Amino acid sequence: MQYAQPLTADHDALKSAIDRLKAEHDTAMYNALAQAANVFADVTGRKAIILLADGLDNRSTITADEVIQQIDPSGLSISTIGLGDPSQLGVSNAALDEQALRSLADRAGGAFGYANDVESLRGLYEQYGRALQSEYVITYTSPSALRDGLNRSLSVSLSGTTGQAAAEYNPGGLIPEVARRNTLPLFVGALAVLAALLFAPTLVARGADLISKLPKGKLLKKGARVRLQEESQPRIRLR
Protein backbone atom coordinates (compact mmCIF):
# COMPACT_ATOMS: atom_id res chain seq x y z
CA MET A 1 0.00 0.00 0.00
CA GLN A 2 1.46 3.36 -1.08
CA TYR A 3 0.62 6.91 -0.03
CA ALA A 4 1.26 8.59 -3.38
CA GLN A 5 0.49 12.24 -2.66
CA PRO A 6 -0.33 14.33 0.43
CA LEU A 7 -3.42 16.52 0.28
CA THR A 8 -2.89 19.49 -2.02
CA ALA A 9 -4.74 21.93 -4.26
CA ASP A 10 -2.00 21.66 -6.90
CA HIS A 11 -3.66 19.94 -9.88
CA ASP A 12 -0.35 19.21 -11.61
CA ALA A 13 1.01 17.46 -8.54
CA LEU A 14 -2.14 15.36 -8.34
CA LYS A 15 -1.95 14.36 -12.00
CA SER A 16 1.70 13.36 -11.64
CA ALA A 17 0.88 11.22 -8.59
CA ILE A 18 -1.94 9.48 -10.49
CA ASP A 19 0.37 8.75 -13.44
CA ARG A 20 2.88 7.08 -11.09
CA LEU A 21 0.32 4.66 -9.71
CA LYS A 22 0.86 0.96 -10.44
CA ALA A 23 -1.41 -1.95 -9.62
CA GLU A 24 0.48 -4.66 -7.76
CA HIS A 25 -0.37 -8.00 -6.17
CA ASP A 26 -3.39 -8.28 -3.87
CA THR A 27 -5.96 -5.69 -2.76
CA ALA A 28 -6.08 -4.23 0.76
CA MET A 29 -9.05 -1.97 0.10
CA TYR A 30 -10.26 -1.51 3.68
CA ASN A 31 -6.75 -0.87 5.01
CA ALA A 32 -6.33 1.84 2.36
CA LEU A 33 -9.62 3.45 3.38
CA ALA A 34 -8.58 3.44 7.04
CA GLN A 35 -5.31 5.17 6.13
CA ALA A 36 -7.18 7.74 4.04
CA ALA A 37 -9.49 8.43 6.98
CA ASN A 38 -6.45 9.07 9.17
CA VAL A 39 -5.15 11.56 6.59
CA PHE A 40 -8.45 13.46 6.82
CA ALA A 41 -8.52 13.37 10.63
CA ASP A 42 -7.18 16.92 11.11
CA VAL A 43 -8.90 18.41 8.05
CA THR A 44 -11.89 20.69 8.62
CA GLY A 45 -14.80 21.27 6.27
CA ARG A 46 -16.40 18.86 3.81
CA LYS A 47 -14.44 15.62 3.48
CA ALA A 48 -15.04 12.89 0.91
CA ILE A 49 -13.27 9.82 -0.47
CA ILE A 50 -13.90 8.45 -3.96
CA LEU A 51 -12.84 4.81 -4.14
CA LEU A 52 -12.02 3.32 -7.55
CA ALA A 53 -11.80 -0.46 -7.14
CA ASP A 54 -13.21 -3.85 -8.05
CA GLY A 55 -14.42 -4.48 -4.50
CA LEU A 56 -12.45 -7.72 -4.16
CA ASP A 57 -10.54 -7.28 -0.90
CA ASN A 58 -8.20 -10.17 -0.14
CA ARG A 59 -5.45 -8.58 1.95
CA SER A 60 -6.94 -6.20 4.53
CA THR A 61 -6.50 -6.77 8.24
CA ILE A 62 -9.67 -4.82 9.10
CA THR A 63 -13.27 -5.10 7.96
CA ALA A 64 -15.81 -2.78 6.37
CA ASP A 65 -17.55 -2.43 9.73
CA GLU A 66 -14.37 -1.10 11.32
CA VAL A 67 -13.94 1.43 8.52
CA ILE A 68 -17.51 2.68 9.00
CA GLN A 69 -16.96 3.03 12.74
CA GLN A 70 -13.79 5.02 12.12
CA ILE A 71 -15.30 7.53 9.70
CA ASP A 72 -18.73 7.94 11.28
CA PRO A 73 -17.87 10.60 13.91
CA SER A 74 -15.81 12.70 11.46
CA GLY A 75 -18.52 13.33 8.86
CA LEU A 76 -16.41 11.73 6.13
CA SER A 77 -18.27 10.13 3.22
CA ILE A 78 -17.11 7.41 0.82
CA SER A 79 -18.36 7.12 -2.76
CA THR A 80 -17.35 4.14 -4.87
CA ILE A 81 -16.76 3.49 -8.56
CA GLY A 82 -16.73 -0.13 -9.68
CA LEU A 83 -14.32 -1.44 -12.32
CA GLY A 84 -14.61 -5.00 -13.57
CA ASP A 85 -17.06 -7.56 -14.86
CA PRO A 86 -19.88 -8.43 -12.43
CA SER A 87 -20.54 -11.70 -14.29
CA GLN A 88 -17.04 -12.97 -13.42
CA LEU A 89 -17.49 -12.78 -9.65
CA GLY A 90 -15.98 -15.90 -8.11
CA VAL A 91 -14.58 -16.96 -11.48
CA SER A 92 -11.63 -14.69 -12.32
CA ASN A 93 -9.62 -11.73 -11.03
CA ALA A 94 -11.34 -9.49 -13.60
CA ALA A 95 -14.57 -9.69 -11.61
CA LEU A 96 -16.43 -6.91 -9.82
CA ASP A 97 -18.03 -7.26 -6.37
CA GLU A 98 -20.72 -4.68 -6.95
CA GLN A 99 -22.61 -5.57 -3.78
CA ALA A 100 -19.58 -4.86 -1.58
CA LEU A 101 -18.96 -1.45 -3.18
CA ARG A 102 -22.63 -0.49 -3.16
CA SER A 103 -23.05 -1.48 0.49
CA LEU A 104 -19.93 0.45 1.49
CA ALA A 105 -21.13 3.61 -0.26
CA ASP A 106 -24.62 3.36 1.24
CA ARG A 107 -23.29 2.95 4.76
CA ALA A 108 -20.68 5.69 4.37
CA GLY A 109 -23.07 8.33 3.06
CA GLY A 110 -21.81 8.23 -0.54
CA ALA A 111 -22.94 6.98 -3.94
CA PHE A 112 -22.06 4.00 -6.12
CA GLY A 113 -21.38 4.11 -9.85
CA TYR A 114 -20.23 1.57 -12.43
CA ALA A 115 -17.71 2.49 -15.13
CA ASN A 116 -17.11 0.15 -18.04
CA ASP A 117 -15.14 2.58 -20.22
CA VAL A 118 -13.22 5.87 -20.14
CA GLU A 119 -16.23 8.05 -20.91
CA SER A 120 -18.40 6.59 -18.16
CA LEU A 121 -15.50 6.94 -15.71
CA ARG A 122 -15.05 10.62 -16.60
CA GLY A 123 -18.80 11.19 -16.29
CA LEU A 124 -18.90 9.68 -12.80
CA TYR A 125 -16.07 11.86 -11.53
CA GLU A 126 -17.79 14.96 -12.92
CA GLN A 127 -21.08 13.89 -11.35
CA TYR A 128 -19.48 13.34 -7.95
CA GLY A 129 -17.67 16.68 -8.21
CA ARG A 130 -20.90 18.57 -8.89
CA ALA A 131 -22.65 16.77 -6.05
CA LEU A 132 -19.93 17.70 -3.55
CA GLN A 133 -20.07 21.35 -4.60
CA SER A 134 -23.84 21.62 -4.22
CA GLU A 135 -24.39 19.91 -0.88
CA TYR A 136 -26.32 21.39 2.02
CA VAL A 137 -25.68 20.71 5.69
CA ILE A 138 -28.88 20.48 7.74
CA THR A 139 -28.93 20.24 11.52
CA TYR A 140 -32.01 18.88 13.27
CA THR A 141 -32.54 18.65 17.02
CA SER A 142 -35.08 16.06 18.11
CA PRO A 143 -37.70 17.33 20.60
CA SER A 144 -37.31 14.05 22.49
CA ALA A 145 -34.22 14.14 24.70
CA LEU A 146 -34.87 10.77 26.36
CA ARG A 147 -32.27 8.02 25.97
CA ASP A 148 -34.93 5.39 25.26
CA GLY A 149 -33.01 3.27 22.72
CA LEU A 150 -35.42 4.17 19.90
CA ASN A 151 -34.30 5.33 16.45
CA ARG A 152 -35.00 8.90 15.38
CA SER A 153 -35.73 8.89 11.65
CA LEU A 154 -35.52 12.00 9.51
CA SER A 155 -36.26 12.40 5.79
CA VAL A 156 -35.49 15.51 3.76
CA SER A 157 -36.62 16.21 0.20
CA LEU A 158 -36.38 19.23 -2.10
CA SER A 159 -39.51 20.46 -3.81
CA GLY A 160 -39.29 20.61 -7.59
CA THR A 161 -36.38 18.15 -7.77
CA THR A 162 -35.74 14.48 -7.16
CA GLY A 163 -33.16 15.12 -4.44
CA GLN A 164 -33.87 13.49 -1.10
CA ALA A 165 -32.01 12.02 1.85
CA ALA A 166 -32.82 9.98 4.93
CA ALA A 167 -30.95 9.40 8.16
CA GLU A 168 -31.39 7.65 11.49
CA TYR A 169 -29.94 8.31 14.91
CA ASN A 170 -30.11 6.22 18.06
CA PRO A 171 -29.39 7.99 21.35
CA GLY A 172 -28.64 4.70 23.07
CA GLY A 173 -29.96 3.51 26.39
CA LEU A 174 -31.08 0.03 27.43
CA ILE A 175 -33.97 0.88 29.75
CA PRO A 176 -36.53 3.33 28.32
CA GLU A 177 -36.58 6.59 30.22
CA VAL A 178 -39.74 8.49 31.02
CA ALA A 179 -40.24 12.18 31.59
CA ARG A 180 -39.87 13.17 35.23
CA ARG A 181 -43.07 14.20 37.00
CA ASN A 182 -43.82 15.88 40.31
CA THR A 183 -44.59 12.86 42.48
CA LEU A 184 -44.73 14.70 45.84
CA PRO A 185 -48.57 14.89 46.04
CA LEU A 186 -48.86 11.20 45.21
CA PHE A 187 -46.24 10.33 47.83
CA VAL A 188 -47.97 12.39 50.54
CA GLY A 189 -51.34 10.82 49.71
CA ALA A 190 -49.92 7.30 49.89
CA LEU A 191 -48.24 8.13 53.21
CA ALA A 192 -51.55 9.36 54.67
CA VAL A 193 -53.32 6.15 53.64
CA LEU A 194 -50.59 4.03 55.25
CA ALA A 195 -50.82 6.07 58.46
CA ALA A 196 -54.60 5.57 58.58
CA LEU A 197 -54.22 1.82 58.11
CA LEU A 198 -51.56 1.73 60.82
CA PHE A 199 -53.70 3.43 63.48
CA ALA A 200 -57.04 1.86 62.47
CA PRO A 201 -56.75 -1.19 64.83
CA THR A 202 -55.97 1.09 67.79
CA LEU A 203 -58.94 3.35 67.09
CA VAL A 204 -61.29 0.38 66.75
CA ALA A 205 -60.07 -1.10 70.04
CA ARG A 206 -60.56 2.19 71.89
CA GLY A 207 -64.06 2.57 70.48
CA ALA A 208 -65.01 -0.91 71.62
CA ASP A 209 -63.60 -0.22 75.08
CA LEU A 210 -65.64 2.97 75.47
CA ILE A 211 -68.83 1.22 74.41
CA SER A 212 -68.26 -1.55 76.95
CA LYS A 213 -68.02 1.01 79.79
CA LEU A 214 -71.39 2.62 79.08
CA PRO A 215 -74.17 1.88 81.74
CA LYS A 216 -76.20 -1.10 80.83
CA GLY A 217 -80.00 -0.91 80.94
CA LYS A 218 -82.89 -3.09 80.07
CA LEU A 219 -83.84 -3.23 76.52
CA LEU A 220 -87.34 -2.13 75.69
CA LYS A 221 -89.53 -4.39 73.75
CA LYS A 222 -90.68 -3.22 70.42
CA GLY A 223 -93.88 -1.20 70.68
CA ALA A 224 -93.57 -0.61 74.43
CA ARG A 225 -94.59 2.79 75.66
CA VAL A 226 -92.87 4.71 78.36
CA ARG A 227 -94.98 7.01 80.52
CA LEU A 228 -93.20 9.64 82.49
CA GLN A 229 -94.83 10.64 85.75
CA GLU A 230 -93.74 13.04 88.39
CA GLU A 231 -92.83 11.43 91.65
CA SER A 232 -95.88 11.63 93.96
CA GLN A 233 -95.45 14.06 96.82
CA PRO A 234 -96.38 12.95 100.31
CA ARG A 235 -99.65 14.44 101.51
CA ILE A 236 -99.86 16.06 104.93
CA ARG A 237 -103.27 16.43 106.50
CA LEU A 238 -103.65 18.91 109.32
CA ARG A 239 -106.27 18.53 111.87
Tab-separated table of C-alpha atoms in Angstrom:
chain	number	residue	atom	x	y	z
A	1	MET	CA	0.000	0.000	0.000
A	2	GLN	CA	1.459	3.356	-1.081
A	3	TYR	CA	0.621	6.907	-0.028
A	4	ALA	CA	1.258	8.589	-3.379
A	5	GLN	CA	0.494	12.241	-2.661
A	6	PRO	CA	-0.330	14.330	0.433
A	7	LEU	CA	-3.417	16.521	0.281
A	8	THR	CA	-2.886	19.486	-2.020
A	9	ALA	CA	-4.739	21.934	-4.260
A	10	ASP	CA	-1.996	21.665	-6.903
A	11	HIS	CA	-3.655	19.941	-9.876
A	12	ASP	CA	-0.350	19.212	-11.614
A	13	ALA	CA	1.008	17.456	-8.539
A	14	LEU	CA	-2.138	15.355	-8.339
A	15	LYS	CA	-1.953	14.358	-12.001
A	16	SER	CA	1.701	13.359	-11.636
A	17	ALA	CA	0.876	11.223	-8.592
A	18	ILE	CA	-1.941	9.478	-10.490
A	19	ASP	CA	0.374	8.752	-13.440
A	20	ARG	CA	2.875	7.082	-11.086
A	21	LEU	CA	0.322	4.655	-9.709
A	22	LYS	CA	0.859	0.962	-10.442
A	23	ALA	CA	-1.415	-1.954	-9.617
A	24	GLU	CA	0.483	-4.662	-7.757
A	25	HIS	CA	-0.368	-7.999	-6.172
A	26	ASP	CA	-3.392	-8.277	-3.865
A	27	THR	CA	-5.957	-5.694	-2.761
A	28	ALA	CA	-6.081	-4.231	0.760
A	29	MET	CA	-9.052	-1.968	0.098
A	30	TYR	CA	-10.261	-1.510	3.679
A	31	ASN	CA	-6.752	-0.871	5.011
A	32	ALA	CA	-6.331	1.840	2.361
A	33	LEU	CA	-9.623	3.447	3.381
A	34	ALA	CA	-8.582	3.441	7.036
A	35	GLN	CA	-5.310	5.167	6.135
A	36	ALA	CA	-7.185	7.740	4.043
A	37	ALA	CA	-9.494	8.425	6.976
A	38	ASN	CA	-6.445	9.072	9.167
A	39	VAL	CA	-5.146	11.561	6.586
A	40	PHE	CA	-8.446	13.457	6.821
A	41	ALA	CA	-8.522	13.373	10.629
A	42	ASP	CA	-7.182	16.921	11.106
A	43	VAL	CA	-8.902	18.415	8.053
A	44	THR	CA	-11.891	20.695	8.624
A	45	GLY	CA	-14.801	21.267	6.268
A	46	ARG	CA	-16.398	18.864	3.812
A	47	LYS	CA	-14.437	15.623	3.476
A	48	ALA	CA	-15.036	12.887	0.908
A	49	ILE	CA	-13.272	9.818	-0.465
A	50	ILE	CA	-13.901	8.452	-3.964
A	51	LEU	CA	-12.845	4.814	-4.140
A	52	LEU	CA	-12.018	3.320	-7.551
A	53	ALA	CA	-11.801	-0.462	-7.138
A	54	ASP	CA	-13.208	-3.852	-8.046
A	55	GLY	CA	-14.418	-4.477	-4.496
A	56	LEU	CA	-12.446	-7.718	-4.163
A	57	ASP	CA	-10.539	-7.277	-0.903
A	58	ASN	CA	-8.198	-10.165	-0.136
A	59	ARG	CA	-5.454	-8.577	1.951
A	60	SER	CA	-6.935	-6.201	4.530
A	61	THR	CA	-6.495	-6.775	8.243
A	62	ILE	CA	-9.665	-4.822	9.097
A	63	THR	CA	-13.275	-5.102	7.958
A	64	ALA	CA	-15.805	-2.775	6.365
A	65	ASP	CA	-17.554	-2.429	9.733
A	66	GLU	CA	-14.367	-1.098	11.320
A	67	VAL	CA	-13.941	1.431	8.516
A	68	ILE	CA	-17.506	2.682	9.000
A	69	GLN	CA	-16.957	3.028	12.743
A	70	GLN	CA	-13.789	5.018	12.115
A	71	ILE	CA	-15.298	7.534	9.696
A	72	ASP	CA	-18.728	7.937	11.280
A	73	PRO	CA	-17.867	10.600	13.914
A	74	SER	CA	-15.810	12.700	11.460
A	75	GLY	CA	-18.519	13.334	8.860
A	76	LEU	CA	-16.414	11.734	6.134
A	77	SER	CA	-18.274	10.126	3.217
A	78	ILE	CA	-17.107	7.413	0.823
A	79	SER	CA	-18.361	7.121	-2.756
A	80	THR	CA	-17.348	4.143	-4.871
A	81	ILE	CA	-16.755	3.489	-8.559
A	82	GLY	CA	-16.726	-0.131	-9.680
A	83	LEU	CA	-14.325	-1.439	-12.324
A	84	GLY	CA	-14.610	-5.004	-13.567
A	85	ASP	CA	-17.056	-7.560	-14.855
A	86	PRO	CA	-19.880	-8.430	-12.426
A	87	SER	CA	-20.536	-11.700	-14.286
A	88	GLN	CA	-17.041	-12.971	-13.415
A	89	LEU	CA	-17.485	-12.775	-9.650
A	90	GLY	CA	-15.984	-15.900	-8.113
A	91	VAL	CA	-14.579	-16.962	-11.479
A	92	SER	CA	-11.635	-14.690	-12.322
A	93	ASN	CA	-9.624	-11.729	-11.026
A	94	ALA	CA	-11.340	-9.494	-13.602
A	95	ALA	CA	-14.575	-9.686	-11.611
A	96	LEU	CA	-16.428	-6.913	-9.819
A	97	ASP	CA	-18.027	-7.264	-6.374
A	98	GLU	CA	-20.725	-4.677	-6.953
A	99	GLN	CA	-22.610	-5.565	-3.779
A	100	ALA	CA	-19.578	-4.860	-1.582
A	101	LEU	CA	-18.965	-1.453	-3.180
A	102	ARG	CA	-22.635	-0.487	-3.159
A	103	SER	CA	-23.048	-1.478	0.494
A	104	LEU	CA	-19.927	0.453	1.488
A	105	ALA	CA	-21.130	3.610	-0.262
A	106	ASP	CA	-24.616	3.361	1.241
A	107	ARG	CA	-23.289	2.949	4.763
A	108	ALA	CA	-20.679	5.689	4.373
A	109	GLY	CA	-23.071	8.331	3.056
A	110	GLY	CA	-21.814	8.233	-0.536
A	111	ALA	CA	-22.935	6.981	-3.938
A	112	PHE	CA	-22.064	4.004	-6.120
A	113	GLY	CA	-21.382	4.109	-9.847
A	114	TYR	CA	-20.231	1.572	-12.433
A	115	ALA	CA	-17.713	2.493	-15.127
A	116	ASN	CA	-17.109	0.149	-18.043
A	117	ASP	CA	-15.145	2.579	-20.221
A	118	VAL	CA	-13.221	5.871	-20.137
A	119	GLU	CA	-16.234	8.054	-20.909
A	120	SER	CA	-18.405	6.591	-18.162
A	121	LEU	CA	-15.500	6.944	-15.710
A	122	ARG	CA	-15.052	10.625	-16.596
A	123	GLY	CA	-18.802	11.186	-16.292
A	124	LEU	CA	-18.902	9.677	-12.800
A	125	TYR	CA	-16.069	11.864	-11.531
A	126	GLU	CA	-17.792	14.959	-12.920
A	127	GLN	CA	-21.080	13.890	-11.348
A	128	TYR	CA	-19.478	13.340	-7.948
A	129	GLY	CA	-17.671	16.679	-8.209
A	130	ARG	CA	-20.897	18.573	-8.891
A	131	ALA	CA	-22.654	16.774	-6.051
A	132	LEU	CA	-19.932	17.696	-3.547
A	133	GLN	CA	-20.072	21.354	-4.595
A	134	SER	CA	-23.840	21.624	-4.215
A	135	GLU	CA	-24.387	19.913	-0.877
A	136	TYR	CA	-26.319	21.392	2.022
A	137	VAL	CA	-25.676	20.711	5.688
A	138	ILE	CA	-28.875	20.483	7.738
A	139	THR	CA	-28.932	20.236	11.520
A	140	TYR	CA	-32.012	18.884	13.268
A	141	THR	CA	-32.537	18.648	17.025
A	142	SER	CA	-35.078	16.059	18.114
A	143	PRO	CA	-37.700	17.325	20.601
A	144	SER	CA	-37.313	14.046	22.492
A	145	ALA	CA	-34.219	14.145	24.701
A	146	LEU	CA	-34.871	10.766	26.360
A	147	ARG	CA	-32.273	8.016	25.971
A	148	ASP	CA	-34.928	5.389	25.256
A	149	GLY	CA	-33.013	3.272	22.719
A	150	LEU	CA	-35.417	4.173	19.902
A	151	ASN	CA	-34.301	5.332	16.449
A	152	ARG	CA	-34.995	8.900	15.381
A	153	SER	CA	-35.728	8.886	11.645
A	154	LEU	CA	-35.523	11.999	9.507
A	155	SER	CA	-36.261	12.396	5.794
A	156	VAL	CA	-35.495	15.512	3.758
A	157	SER	CA	-36.622	16.207	0.196
A	158	LEU	CA	-36.379	19.225	-2.102
A	159	SER	CA	-39.515	20.463	-3.815
A	160	GLY	CA	-39.288	20.606	-7.591
A	161	THR	CA	-36.378	18.149	-7.769
A	162	THR	CA	-35.740	14.476	-7.158
A	163	GLY	CA	-33.164	15.116	-4.436
A	164	GLN	CA	-33.867	13.486	-1.100
A	165	ALA	CA	-32.015	12.019	1.848
A	166	ALA	CA	-32.823	9.979	4.926
A	167	ALA	CA	-30.947	9.397	8.159
A	168	GLU	CA	-31.393	7.652	11.489
A	169	TYR	CA	-29.941	8.309	14.911
A	170	ASN	CA	-30.113	6.218	18.056
A	171	PRO	CA	-29.387	7.992	21.353
A	172	GLY	CA	-28.637	4.696	23.067
A	173	GLY	CA	-29.958	3.514	26.393
A	174	LEU	CA	-31.082	0.033	27.434
A	175	ILE	CA	-33.974	0.885	29.750
A	176	PRO	CA	-36.533	3.333	28.318
A	177	GLU	CA	-36.582	6.587	30.223
A	178	VAL	CA	-39.743	8.490	31.019
A	179	ALA	CA	-40.245	12.175	31.588
A	180	ARG	CA	-39.868	13.173	35.234
A	181	ARG	CA	-43.070	14.200	37.004
A	182	ASN	CA	-43.817	15.885	40.312
A	183	THR	CA	-44.591	12.856	42.478
A	184	LEU	CA	-44.735	14.701	45.838
A	185	PRO	CA	-48.575	14.886	46.038
A	186	LEU	CA	-48.858	11.199	45.209
A	187	PHE	CA	-46.241	10.332	47.832
A	188	VAL	CA	-47.968	12.392	50.539
A	189	GLY	CA	-51.345	10.822	49.709
A	190	ALA	CA	-49.920	7.302	49.893
A	191	LEU	CA	-48.238	8.128	53.213
A	192	ALA	CA	-51.553	9.362	54.667
A	193	VAL	CA	-53.316	6.146	53.636
A	194	LEU	CA	-50.593	4.035	55.247
A	195	ALA	CA	-50.816	6.069	58.457
A	196	ALA	CA	-54.604	5.571	58.578
A	197	LEU	CA	-54.218	1.823	58.110
A	198	LEU	CA	-51.561	1.726	60.821
A	199	PHE	CA	-53.705	3.426	63.476
A	200	ALA	CA	-57.041	1.857	62.473
A	201	PRO	CA	-56.751	-1.193	64.830
A	202	THR	CA	-55.967	1.087	67.794
A	203	LEU	CA	-58.938	3.346	67.085
A	204	VAL	CA	-61.289	0.385	66.749
A	205	ALA	CA	-60.067	-1.097	70.039
A	206	ARG	CA	-60.555	2.188	71.893
A	207	GLY	CA	-64.056	2.572	70.479
A	208	ALA	CA	-65.010	-0.911	71.618
A	209	ASP	CA	-63.596	-0.222	75.081
A	210	LEU	CA	-65.638	2.970	75.472
A	211	ILE	CA	-68.828	1.217	74.415
A	212	SER	CA	-68.257	-1.552	76.953
A	213	LYS	CA	-68.021	1.009	79.785
A	214	LEU	CA	-71.390	2.618	79.075
A	215	PRO	CA	-74.170	1.882	81.742
A	216	LYS	CA	-76.203	-1.104	80.835
A	217	GLY	CA	-79.997	-0.915	80.941
A	218	LYS	CA	-82.891	-3.089	80.073
A	219	LEU	CA	-83.839	-3.229	76.522
A	220	LEU	CA	-87.342	-2.132	75.695
A	221	LYS	CA	-89.525	-4.389	73.750
A	222	LYS	CA	-90.676	-3.224	70.417
A	223	GLY	CA	-93.882	-1.201	70.677
A	224	ALA	CA	-93.568	-0.608	74.432
A	225	ARG	CA	-94.595	2.789	75.664
A	226	VAL	CA	-92.865	4.711	78.361
A	227	ARG	CA	-94.983	7.013	80.520
A	228	LEU	CA	-93.196	9.636	82.489
A	229	GLN	CA	-94.835	10.640	85.754
A	230	GLU	CA	-93.741	13.042	88.387
A	231	GLU	CA	-92.827	11.434	91.654
A	232	SER	CA	-95.880	11.633	93.957
A	233	GLN	CA	-95.447	14.059	96.818
A	234	PRO	CA	-96.377	12.952	100.309
A	235	ARG	CA	-99.651	14.439	101.507
A	236	ILE	CA	-99.857	16.061	104.931
A	237	ARG	CA	-103.267	16.426	106.505
A	238	LEU	CA	-103.646	18.912	109.322
A	239	ARG	CA	-106.273	18.534	111.872
